[in-house]
Short mmCIF file of C-alpha atoms in Angstrom, two decimals:
data_model
loop_
_atom_site.label_atom_id
_atom_site.label_comp_id
_atom_site.label_asym_id
_atom_site.label_seq_id
_atom_site.Cartn_x
_atom_site.Cartn_y
_atom_site.Cartn_z
CA MET N 1 117.50 105.71 23.61
CA GLY N 2 114.84 107.95 22.20
CA SER N 3 113.89 109.17 25.64
CA LEU N 4 117.48 110.17 26.35
CA MET N 5 117.65 112.21 23.12
CA ASP N 6 114.37 113.93 23.99
CA HIS N 7 115.74 114.70 27.39
CA SER N 8 118.97 116.16 25.99
CA SER N 9 116.94 118.38 23.68
CA GLU N 10 114.97 119.71 26.65
CA GLU N 11 118.16 120.75 28.43
CA ASP N 12 119.18 123.16 25.68
CA ALA N 13 117.51 126.04 27.51
CA ASP N 14 118.30 126.60 31.21
CA ILE N 15 115.88 127.91 33.84
CA SER N 16 116.20 130.48 36.63
CA ASP N 17 116.57 129.63 40.31
CA SER N 18 113.03 130.83 41.02
CA GLU N 19 111.66 128.25 38.55
CA MET N 20 113.56 125.32 40.10
CA VAL N 21 110.69 124.15 42.37
CA ASP N 22 108.11 124.03 39.56
CA TYR N 23 110.57 122.37 37.21
CA GLU N 24 111.45 119.82 39.93
CA ASP N 25 107.76 118.92 40.39
CA LYS N 26 107.28 118.50 36.64
CA SER N 27 110.40 116.35 36.35
CA TYR N 28 109.21 114.22 39.29
CA GLU N 29 105.81 113.68 37.65
CA LYS N 30 107.51 112.60 34.40
CA ARG N 31 109.73 110.25 36.36
CA LYS N 32 106.72 108.88 38.21
CA SER N 33 104.79 108.32 34.94
CA GLY N 34 107.67 106.13 33.67
CA ASN N 35 109.09 108.38 30.95
CA TYR N 36 112.66 107.79 32.14
CA ASN N 37 113.68 104.34 33.32
CA VAL N 38 116.30 104.29 36.11
CA LYS N 39 116.14 100.63 37.11
CA ILE N 40 118.40 98.26 35.21
CA SER N 41 118.00 95.18 37.41
CA ASP N 42 116.87 94.34 40.94
CA LYS N 43 120.03 95.84 42.44
CA THR N 44 121.50 98.18 39.80
CA PHE N 45 120.27 101.61 38.65
CA THR N 46 121.33 104.33 36.21
CA CYS N 47 121.11 108.12 36.11
CA PRO N 48 119.12 109.27 33.01
CA TYR N 49 120.49 112.81 33.35
CA CYS N 50 124.17 111.84 33.13
CA PRO N 51 124.40 109.73 29.91
CA LYS N 52 127.98 110.91 29.17
CA LYS N 53 129.27 109.84 32.61
CA ARG N 54 131.64 106.89 32.50
CA LYS N 55 129.89 105.16 35.38
CA HIS N 56 126.42 103.99 34.31
CA ASP N 57 125.62 101.32 36.92
CA TYR N 58 124.82 102.37 40.52
CA LEU N 59 123.57 100.65 43.61
CA TYR N 60 120.47 102.18 45.13
CA LYS N 61 122.30 104.08 47.86
CA ASP N 62 125.06 105.21 45.45
CA LEU N 63 122.54 106.61 42.97
CA LEU N 64 120.68 108.34 45.83
CA GLN N 65 123.92 109.95 47.00
CA HIS N 66 124.78 110.93 43.43
CA ALA N 67 121.37 112.58 42.91
CA SER N 68 121.43 114.35 46.29
CA GLY N 69 125.02 115.56 45.78
CA ILE N 70 124.38 117.12 42.36
CA GLY N 71 120.99 118.48 43.51
CA ASN N 72 122.71 120.37 46.34
CA SER N 73 125.79 121.36 44.33
CA SER N 74 126.45 125.07 43.81
CA LYS N 75 128.36 124.50 40.55
CA ARG N 76 125.56 122.89 38.52
CA SER N 77 122.87 124.62 36.49
CA ALA N 78 119.42 125.18 37.95
CA LYS N 79 117.80 122.72 35.53
CA GLU N 80 120.41 120.02 36.26
CA LYS N 81 119.94 120.44 40.02
CA ALA N 82 116.14 120.35 39.66
CA ASN N 83 116.28 117.09 37.62
CA HIS N 84 118.59 115.38 40.16
CA LEU N 85 116.49 116.56 43.13
CA ALA N 86 113.41 115.11 41.39
CA LEU N 87 115.35 111.85 40.88
CA ALA N 88 116.31 111.76 44.60
CA LYS N 89 112.66 112.36 45.54
CA PHE N 90 111.55 109.58 43.20
CA LEU N 91 114.10 107.14 44.69
CA GLU N 92 113.12 107.96 48.29
CA THR N 93 109.36 108.00 47.68
CA ASP N 94 108.60 105.48 44.95
CA LEU N 95 111.56 103.09 45.17
CA SER N 96 112.07 103.12 48.96
CA ASP N 97 111.05 99.43 49.20
CA VAL N 98 113.87 98.50 46.83
CA GLY N 99 116.37 100.56 48.81
CA SER N 100 115.29 99.09 52.13
CA GLN N 101 116.27 95.58 50.96
CA SER N 102 119.93 96.55 50.64
CA LYS N 103 120.11 99.48 53.07
CA PRO N 104 121.41 98.65 56.58
CA VAL N 105 119.88 99.94 59.77
CA ASN N 106 122.27 102.87 60.21
CA GLY N 107 122.29 103.86 56.52
CA VAL N 108 125.69 102.26 55.78
CA ASP N 109 126.97 98.76 56.39
CA PRO N 110 130.29 99.16 58.22
CA LEU N 111 131.51 95.71 57.13
CA ASN N 112 131.14 96.63 53.44
CA VAL N 113 132.93 100.02 53.63
CA CYS N 114 136.59 99.30 53.05
CA SER N 115 136.66 96.69 55.78
CA ASP N 116 140.34 95.87 55.09
CA GLY N 117 141.49 99.55 54.87
CA LYS N 118 142.17 101.92 57.72
CA PHE N 119 140.19 105.07 58.36
CA VAL N 120 141.15 108.03 60.49
CA TRP N 121 138.95 107.77 63.58
CA PRO N 122 136.87 109.59 64.72
CA TRP N 123 135.67 110.07 61.16
CA ILE N 124 137.32 113.06 59.45
CA GLY N 125 136.69 114.59 56.05
CA ILE N 126 139.37 116.63 54.25
CA VAL N 127 138.52 119.74 52.21
CA VAL N 128 141.27 121.35 50.11
CA ASN N 129 141.67 124.19 47.60
CA ILE N 130 139.80 126.65 49.83
CA PRO N 131 140.19 130.15 48.30
CA THR N 132 142.65 132.38 50.18
CA ARG N 133 143.96 135.86 49.75
CA ARG N 134 146.90 137.78 51.14
CA GLY N 135 146.08 140.03 54.07
CA GLN N 136 147.61 143.35 55.07
CA ASP N 137 150.15 141.61 57.29
CA GLY N 138 151.31 139.42 54.41
CA ARG N 139 149.73 136.23 55.73
CA SER N 140 147.08 134.23 53.87
CA VAL N 141 143.47 134.56 55.03
CA GLY N 142 140.35 132.61 54.03
CA GLU N 143 136.76 131.95 54.98
CA SER N 144 136.00 130.60 58.45
CA GLY N 145 135.18 126.97 59.10
CA SER N 146 131.68 127.83 60.41
CA LYS N 147 130.58 129.03 56.95
CA LEU N 148 131.76 125.78 55.35
CA LYS N 149 130.07 123.83 58.14
CA ASP N 150 126.73 125.56 57.46
CA GLU N 151 127.08 124.79 53.75
CA LEU N 152 127.80 121.10 54.42
CA PHE N 153 124.95 120.92 56.93
CA ARG N 154 122.50 122.32 54.36
CA ARG N 155 123.64 119.60 51.95
CA GLY N 156 122.65 116.97 54.53
CA PHE N 157 126.10 115.78 55.73
CA HIS N 158 125.59 116.86 59.38
CA PRO N 159 129.18 117.71 60.37
CA THR N 160 129.88 118.43 64.02
CA ARG N 161 132.74 120.84 63.36
CA VAL N 162 134.84 122.25 60.52
CA GLN N 163 138.37 123.23 61.52
CA SER N 164 140.46 125.38 59.17
CA LEU N 165 144.17 124.56 59.26
CA TRP N 166 146.58 127.44 59.82
CA ASN N 167 150.37 127.64 59.92
CA PHE N 168 152.94 130.41 60.16
CA ARG N 169 151.98 131.57 56.64
CA GLY N 170 148.32 131.91 57.58
CA HIS N 171 145.39 129.97 56.16
CA SER N 172 146.66 126.78 54.48
CA GLY N 173 143.63 126.43 52.18
CA CYS N 174 142.72 123.15 53.90
CA ALA N 175 140.08 122.22 56.46
CA LEU N 176 139.11 119.12 58.43
CA VAL N 177 135.43 118.17 58.65
CA GLN N 178 134.55 116.27 61.82
CA PHE N 179 131.61 113.84 61.96
CA ASN N 180 129.97 111.90 64.80
CA LYS N 181 131.87 108.85 66.08
CA ASN N 182 128.96 106.46 65.47
CA TRP N 183 127.87 104.60 62.35
CA PRO N 184 125.50 107.37 61.19
CA GLY N 185 128.55 109.62 61.34
CA LEU N 186 130.36 107.23 58.95
CA ASP N 187 127.27 107.28 56.72
CA ASN N 188 127.41 111.09 56.57
CA ALA N 189 131.17 111.00 55.89
CA MET N 190 130.74 108.57 52.99
CA ALA N 191 127.87 110.66 51.59
CA PHE N 192 130.18 113.69 51.83
CA GLU N 193 132.88 111.85 49.86
CA LYS N 194 130.43 110.51 47.25
CA SER N 195 129.01 113.99 46.70
CA TYR N 196 132.42 115.44 45.82
CA GLU N 197 133.22 112.41 43.66
CA ALA N 198 129.95 112.94 41.78
CA ASP N 199 131.08 116.50 41.01
CA HIS N 200 134.53 115.21 39.91
CA HIS N 201 136.04 116.89 42.95
CA GLY N 202 137.08 113.81 44.87
CA LYS N 203 140.46 112.61 46.04
CA LYS N 204 141.40 111.02 42.67
CA ASP N 205 140.49 114.22 40.86
CA TRP N 206 142.65 116.25 43.26
CA ASN N 207 145.62 113.93 42.83
CA ASP N 208 145.24 114.00 39.01
CA GLY N 209 148.01 116.36 37.94
CA ASN N 210 146.65 116.74 34.39
CA GLN N 211 143.41 118.40 35.50
CA GLU N 212 143.06 122.08 36.27
CA LYS N 213 141.95 122.58 39.88
CA SER N 214 138.97 124.83 40.59
CA GLY N 215 136.53 124.80 43.48
CA LEU N 216 136.63 122.70 46.64
CA TYR N 217 137.80 119.08 46.72
CA GLY N 218 136.82 116.70 49.50
CA TRP N 219 137.16 113.09 50.67
CA VAL N 220 137.26 110.95 53.81
CA ALA N 221 140.64 110.72 55.57
CA ARG N 222 142.34 107.30 55.38
CA SER N 223 145.73 105.81 56.21
CA ASP N 224 147.57 107.49 53.30
CA ASP N 225 146.30 110.92 54.43
CA TYR N 226 147.36 110.04 58.01
CA SER N 227 150.93 109.45 56.76
CA LEU N 228 151.24 112.69 54.74
CA ASN N 229 154.21 114.89 55.56
CA ASN N 230 152.24 118.14 55.57
CA ILE N 231 149.95 120.11 57.87
CA ILE N 232 147.07 117.67 57.26
CA GLY N 233 149.10 114.59 58.19
CA GLU N 234 150.67 116.29 61.21
CA HIS N 235 147.28 117.34 62.55
CA LEU N 236 145.77 113.86 61.97
CA ARG N 237 148.65 112.08 63.67
CA LYS N 238 148.50 114.46 66.61
CA ASN N 239 144.76 114.27 67.29
CA ARG N 240 143.42 111.11 65.64
CA ASP N 241 144.02 107.35 65.31
CA LEU N 242 143.90 104.82 62.50
CA LYS N 243 141.33 102.07 62.86
CA THR N 244 139.75 99.46 60.61
CA ILE N 245 136.01 99.04 60.35
CA SER N 246 136.27 95.42 61.48
CA GLY N 247 138.36 96.51 64.47
CA LEU N 248 135.73 99.09 65.44
CA VAL N 249 133.01 96.46 65.10
CA GLU N 250 134.96 94.05 67.31
CA GLU N 251 135.68 96.80 69.85
CA GLU N 252 132.03 97.78 69.95
CA ALA N 253 131.01 94.15 70.41
CA ARG N 254 133.59 93.77 73.19
CA LYS N 255 132.28 96.87 74.96
CA LYS N 256 128.73 95.61 74.64
CA ASN N 257 129.72 92.20 76.08
CA LEU N 258 131.53 93.92 78.96
CA LEU N 259 128.52 96.12 79.60
CA VAL N 260 126.19 93.10 79.56
CA SER N 261 128.49 91.27 81.98
CA ASN N 262 128.65 94.26 84.35
CA LEU N 263 124.90 94.71 84.21
CA THR N 264 124.38 91.00 84.89
CA ASN N 265 126.63 91.16 87.96
CA THR N 266 124.87 94.30 89.14
CA ILE N 267 121.47 92.66 88.73
CA GLU N 268 122.63 89.60 90.69
CA VAL N 269 123.88 91.82 93.56
CA LYS N 270 120.66 93.84 93.51
CA ASN N 271 118.57 90.65 93.54
CA LYS N 272 120.56 89.39 96.52
CA HIS N 273 120.00 92.65 98.36
CA LEU N 274 116.33 92.49 97.41
CA GLU N 275 115.98 89.05 98.93
CA GLU N 276 117.66 90.26 102.13
CA MET N 277 115.32 93.23 102.24
CA LYS N 278 112.31 90.94 101.75
CA GLU N 279 113.43 88.77 104.67
CA ARG N 280 113.90 91.83 106.88
CA CYS N 281 110.51 93.17 105.84
CA ILE N 282 108.92 89.86 106.80
CA GLU N 283 110.69 89.94 110.20
CA THR N 284 109.55 93.53 110.75
CA SER N 285 105.97 92.64 109.79
CA ASN N 286 105.95 89.73 112.26
CA PHE N 287 107.35 91.96 115.00
CA ILE N 288 104.67 94.59 114.32
CA GLU N 289 101.92 91.93 114.41
CA ASN N 290 103.17 90.66 117.78
CA LEU N 291 103.39 94.25 119.02
CA MET N 292 99.80 94.92 117.94
CA GLU N 293 98.58 91.77 119.73
CA GLU N 294 100.41 92.84 122.91
CA LYS N 295 98.88 96.31 122.59
CA ASP N 296 95.37 94.82 122.29
CA ARG N 297 95.96 92.73 125.42
CA LEU N 298 97.19 95.76 127.37
CA VAL N 299 94.20 97.86 126.26
CA GLN N 300 91.77 95.11 127.20
CA GLY N 301 93.34 94.71 130.66
CA TYR N 302 93.36 98.47 131.16
CA ASN N 303 89.66 98.74 130.24
CA GLU N 304 88.77 95.93 132.64
CA GLU N 305 90.70 97.62 135.48
CA ILE N 306 88.93 100.93 134.79
CA LYS N 307 85.54 99.21 134.95
CA LYS N 308 86.45 97.66 138.32
CA ILE N 309 87.49 101.07 139.70
CA GLN N 310 84.23 102.66 138.52
CA LEU N 311 82.08 99.90 140.10
CA SER N 312 84.02 100.19 143.38
CA ALA N 313 83.52 103.97 143.47
CA GLN N 314 79.76 103.60 142.84
CA ASP N 315 79.43 101.08 145.72
CA HIS N 316 81.36 103.35 148.07
CA PHE N 317 79.17 106.42 147.33
CA GLN N 318 76.02 104.31 147.74
CA ARG N 319 77.15 103.21 151.21
CA ILE N 320 77.84 106.82 152.24
CA PHE N 321 74.35 107.97 151.16
CA THR N 322 72.70 105.01 152.97
CA GLU N 323 74.49 105.80 156.24
CA HIS N 324 73.53 109.45 155.93
CA GLU N 325 69.83 108.61 155.51
CA ASN N 326 69.95 106.30 158.56
CA PHE N 327 71.50 109.02 160.74
CA LYS N 328 68.87 111.48 159.56
CA LEU N 329 66.02 109.12 160.49
CA GLN N 330 67.48 108.52 163.96
CA LEU N 331 67.69 112.28 164.64
CA GLU N 332 64.09 112.79 163.55
CA ALA N 333 62.93 110.01 165.90
CA GLN N 334 64.87 111.50 168.81
CA LYS N 335 63.41 114.96 168.12
CA LYS N 336 59.84 113.63 168.16
CA GLU N 337 60.46 111.77 171.39
CA LEU N 338 61.85 114.91 173.07
CA GLU N 339 58.81 116.90 171.96
CA PHE N 340 56.54 114.23 173.45
CA LEU N 341 58.44 114.47 176.77
CA GLY N 342 58.07 118.26 176.75
CA VAL N 343 54.30 118.00 176.38
CA ASP N 344 54.17 115.44 179.17
CA LEU N 345 56.18 117.73 181.46
CA GLN N 346 53.85 120.66 180.79
CA LYS N 347 50.82 118.58 181.86
CA ARG N 348 52.48 117.76 185.18
CA GLU N 349 53.35 121.43 185.91
CA ALA N 350 50.14 122.11 187.90
CA LYS N 351 50.55 119.37 190.53
CA ASN N 352 52.21 121.39 193.22
CA GLU N 353 54.63 124.14 193.74
CA ASN N 354 57.49 121.85 194.42
CA ASP N 355 56.64 119.80 191.41
CA ARG N 356 56.21 123.04 189.58
CA LYS N 357 59.67 124.24 190.58
CA ALA N 358 61.11 120.85 189.85
CA LEU N 359 59.20 120.87 186.58
CA ALA N 360 60.49 124.37 185.88
CA GLU N 361 64.00 123.18 186.54
CA GLU N 362 63.34 120.13 184.37
CA ILE N 363 61.87 122.33 181.69
CA GLU N 364 64.92 124.57 181.87
CA LYS N 365 67.17 121.54 181.61
CA ASN N 366 64.98 120.20 178.85
CA ALA N 367 65.22 123.56 177.10
CA MET N 368 68.97 123.40 177.41
CA ARG N 369 68.93 119.86 176.02
CA ASN N 370 66.60 121.03 173.26
CA SER N 371 69.04 123.81 172.50
CA SER N 372 71.83 121.25 172.40
CA LEU N 373 69.64 119.10 170.20
CA GLN N 374 68.97 122.05 167.88
CA LEU N 375 72.66 122.77 167.74
CA ALA N 376 73.21 119.10 166.95
CA THR N 377 70.50 119.40 164.27
CA LEU N 378 72.24 122.43 162.79
CA GLU N 379 75.52 120.56 162.86
CA GLN N 380 73.72 117.65 161.17
CA GLN N 381 72.43 120.02 158.47
CA LYS N 382 75.94 121.34 158.00
CA ALA N 383 77.13 117.76 157.79
CA ASP N 384 74.38 117.10 155.21
CA ASP N 385 75.54 120.10 153.24
CA ASN N 386 79.10 118.88 153.48
CA VAL N 387 77.99 115.42 152.34
CA ARG N 388 76.16 116.92 149.36
CA LYS N 389 79.14 119.11 148.57
CA LEU N 390 81.39 116.10 148.94
CA ALA N 391 79.12 114.13 146.63
CA GLU N 392 79.20 116.94 144.06
CA ASP N 393 82.98 117.24 144.42
CA GLN N 394 83.31 113.50 144.02
CA LYS N 395 81.04 113.65 140.95
CA ILE N 396 83.21 116.40 139.43
CA GLU N 397 86.35 114.51 140.36
CA LYS N 398 84.80 111.37 138.90
CA GLU N 399 84.21 113.23 135.61
CA GLU N 400 87.73 114.61 135.74
CA LEU N 401 89.02 111.11 136.46
CA HIS N 402 87.02 109.79 133.50
CA ASN N 403 88.44 112.53 131.25
CA LYS N 404 91.92 111.72 132.53
CA ILE N 405 91.29 108.05 131.78
CA ILE N 406 90.23 108.96 128.23
CA GLN N 407 93.29 111.19 127.91
CA LEU N 408 95.51 108.40 129.22
CA GLU N 409 93.93 106.01 126.69
CA LYS N 410 94.60 108.50 123.88
CA GLN N 411 98.13 109.01 125.14
CA LEU N 412 98.59 105.24 125.35
CA ASP N 413 97.35 104.90 121.75
CA ALA N 414 99.61 107.77 120.67
CA LYS N 415 102.52 106.22 122.55
CA GLN N 416 101.93 102.84 120.94
CA ALA N 417 101.49 104.49 117.52
CA LEU N 418 104.79 106.33 118.07
CA GLU N 419 106.47 103.07 119.10
CA LEU N 420 105.14 101.40 115.96
CA GLU N 421 106.25 104.36 113.83
CA ILE N 422 109.70 104.25 115.47
CA GLU N 423 109.99 100.51 114.78
CA ARG N 424 108.88 101.10 111.20
CA LEU N 425 111.40 103.92 110.76
CA ARG N 426 114.14 101.75 112.30
CA GLY N 427 113.28 98.97 109.88
CA THR N 428 113.25 101.47 106.99
CA SER N 429 116.58 102.95 108.12
CA ASN N 430 118.11 99.45 108.23
CA VAL N 431 116.81 98.78 104.73
CA MET N 432 118.11 102.14 103.52
CA LYS N 433 121.46 101.43 105.14
CA HIS N 434 121.83 98.22 103.16
CA MET N 435 120.66 99.94 100.00
CA SER N 436 123.16 102.78 100.48
CA ASP N 437 126.05 100.24 100.38
CA GLY N 438 125.81 100.49 96.56
CA GLY N 439 126.82 104.17 96.72
CA ASP N 440 123.51 105.63 95.52
CA ALA N 441 123.42 109.31 96.63
CA GLU N 442 119.62 109.42 96.42
CA VAL N 443 119.32 106.39 98.74
CA ARG N 444 121.76 108.00 101.24
CA GLN N 445 119.74 111.20 101.21
CA LYS N 446 116.51 109.23 101.86
CA MET N 447 118.24 107.33 104.71
CA GLU N 448 119.29 110.64 106.35
CA THR N 449 115.69 111.87 106.10
CA VAL N 450 114.41 108.63 107.71
CA LEU N 451 117.00 108.90 110.53
CA LYS N 452 115.97 112.51 111.17
CA ASP N 453 112.28 111.46 111.37
CA LEU N 454 113.28 108.59 113.72
CA ARG N 455 115.05 110.99 116.10
CA GLU N 456 112.04 113.34 116.08
CA LYS N 457 109.64 110.46 116.83
CA GLU N 458 111.86 109.23 119.68
CA GLY N 459 111.86 112.77 121.15
CA GLU N 460 108.05 112.89 120.91
CA LEU N 461 107.85 109.48 122.64
CA GLU N 462 110.03 110.72 125.54
CA ASP N 463 107.84 113.87 125.92
CA LEU N 464 104.69 111.73 125.87
CA GLU N 465 106.06 109.38 128.54
CA ALA N 466 107.00 112.38 130.75
CA LEU N 467 103.48 113.84 130.37
CA ASN N 468 101.95 110.44 131.13
CA GLN N 469 103.97 110.13 134.36
CA THR N 470 102.94 113.68 135.39
CA LEU N 471 99.24 112.88 134.88
CA ILE N 472 99.55 109.61 136.84
CA ILE N 473 101.18 111.46 139.80
CA LYS N 474 98.45 114.15 139.76
CA GLU N 475 95.75 111.48 139.64
CA ARG N 476 97.22 109.63 142.62
CA LYS N 477 97.49 112.89 144.62
CA SER N 478 93.86 113.78 143.80
CA ASN N 479 92.69 110.31 144.92
CA ASP N 480 94.64 110.64 148.20
CA ASP N 481 93.11 114.06 148.90
CA LEU N 482 89.63 112.70 148.18
CA GLN N 483 90.12 109.74 150.53
CA ASP N 484 91.42 112.05 153.34
CA ALA N 485 88.41 114.36 152.99
CA ARG N 486 86.00 111.41 153.03
CA LYS N 487 87.60 109.99 156.17
CA GLU N 488 87.46 113.38 157.96
CA LEU N 489 83.76 113.84 157.10
CA ILE N 490 82.89 110.35 158.37
CA ASN N 491 84.78 111.01 161.64
CA LYS N 492 82.90 114.29 162.23
CA HIS N 493 79.59 112.60 161.50
CA GLN N 494 80.32 109.82 163.97
CA VAL N 495 81.32 112.36 166.69
CA MET N 496 78.06 114.30 166.26
CA LEU N 497 76.06 111.09 166.44
CA ILE N 498 77.81 110.08 169.67
CA LEU N 499 77.13 113.48 171.26
CA VAL N 500 73.39 113.33 170.40
CA LEU N 501 73.10 109.78 171.72
CA ARG N 502 74.77 110.74 175.02
CA GLY N 503 72.43 113.75 175.47
CA TRP N 504 69.45 111.49 174.85
CA GLU N 505 70.68 108.98 177.40
CA ASN N 506 71.15 111.69 180.04
CA LEU N 507 67.63 112.99 179.41
CA MET N 508 66.11 109.54 179.80
CA VAL N 509 68.03 108.96 183.06
CA ASN N 510 66.85 112.25 184.61
CA HIS N 511 63.28 111.57 183.55
CA SER N 512 63.34 108.13 185.18
CA LEU N 513 64.75 109.60 188.39
CA LYS N 514 61.96 112.21 188.56
CA GLN N 515 59.32 109.53 188.35
#
């Protein structure tokens, strides 16, 4: 009791607004040191700065709203506001553990706020006795709702909109304060109502006909306000509904249950689709594995066939070179034998005149045969040159054939890679098609991208197959030309050999006749 008297003596002299912060800190330190006791029991509290107030017992949240409301009030003295702000700070900082025991998650327990009464929903606060004045046109004008909204927002009530009510006479002096539809919005609405009640400007004070009205009065709209036969009631009935807190709780629970049910069904459908996609992925993987095994078998068979072709070509060229060397040795032997016969004929030249003439004729014939033999030798050299040129051409063609084989292998690999990519894209498009059944725009867009890639890959595969067929035709034509040239060279070589052998036989016959 002594502390309250000391406190009342301190409030004899007021302070300026610039000294409020320092005075608030000092008051908070005194409160923290235990000079003023605010806790009556574990759940009830009292305000030490309002000893003349009829209500002495508060719950934690009610006392916090009372202290915050007076601390932010524009009608209280600076010292009174500083003391209540210090009390609010003390409650939030030093007694927060006590408040958390009774404070619900959203700041207000909806089941304990007039659960049997009806509120106007979405939550609406009513502000009356707004100052108005008569304008030049004779209609009443007043301050805009945005200014009142900013004032309420600074006081911590977080309104979403303040709508001034107008009629044919102008500003009605009333305004509706809109809050969020959720439970924090109800918490702000109740704090708004408690603040005006703490300043004796609540609904009861407004309806008290014995009290002079000054300043703004505010409260939360309920069923009796909804039924009023004035501009406030008309606006509420036109734009709002009446709902109980328990009904809102049941509706919210029903919506949550419906949402959980819908989500459960959606998850089941998605899981079913997922299982189908897994099965298709497994089928696609098995198909790709079989395709890879078939590709390995084809490549192995192709490599073996190429090796056989290379060995056959090497054997064929070796036979050509062997035949050429044998023909060359035969011509050399025939040349030496003809030279030996020429020497022998020269030795017999001196026998007699007839023999000499015959020898001269023989020598002339021999010279003619030698000339033919030289021509045959020149033709043989040309044939040798042609054989060497043919060998070089065949070597170049062999290299070109090898390069074409490598190119064909690369094209085969590219073709098989494209086929695999096409199969993968087809599998992906099938999966995307099933996924797009749910109506997902992103999935449909991805499916269109996959289909576009699939068409491009199929076009590349067709171009690659056309190029492969062109190269195969060119290779076959080159092989046919090479075989024709080889056959023509062999035929010429055989003709030359036959001519030389016939000349040699004629020479031997004439020589035997002379003897």
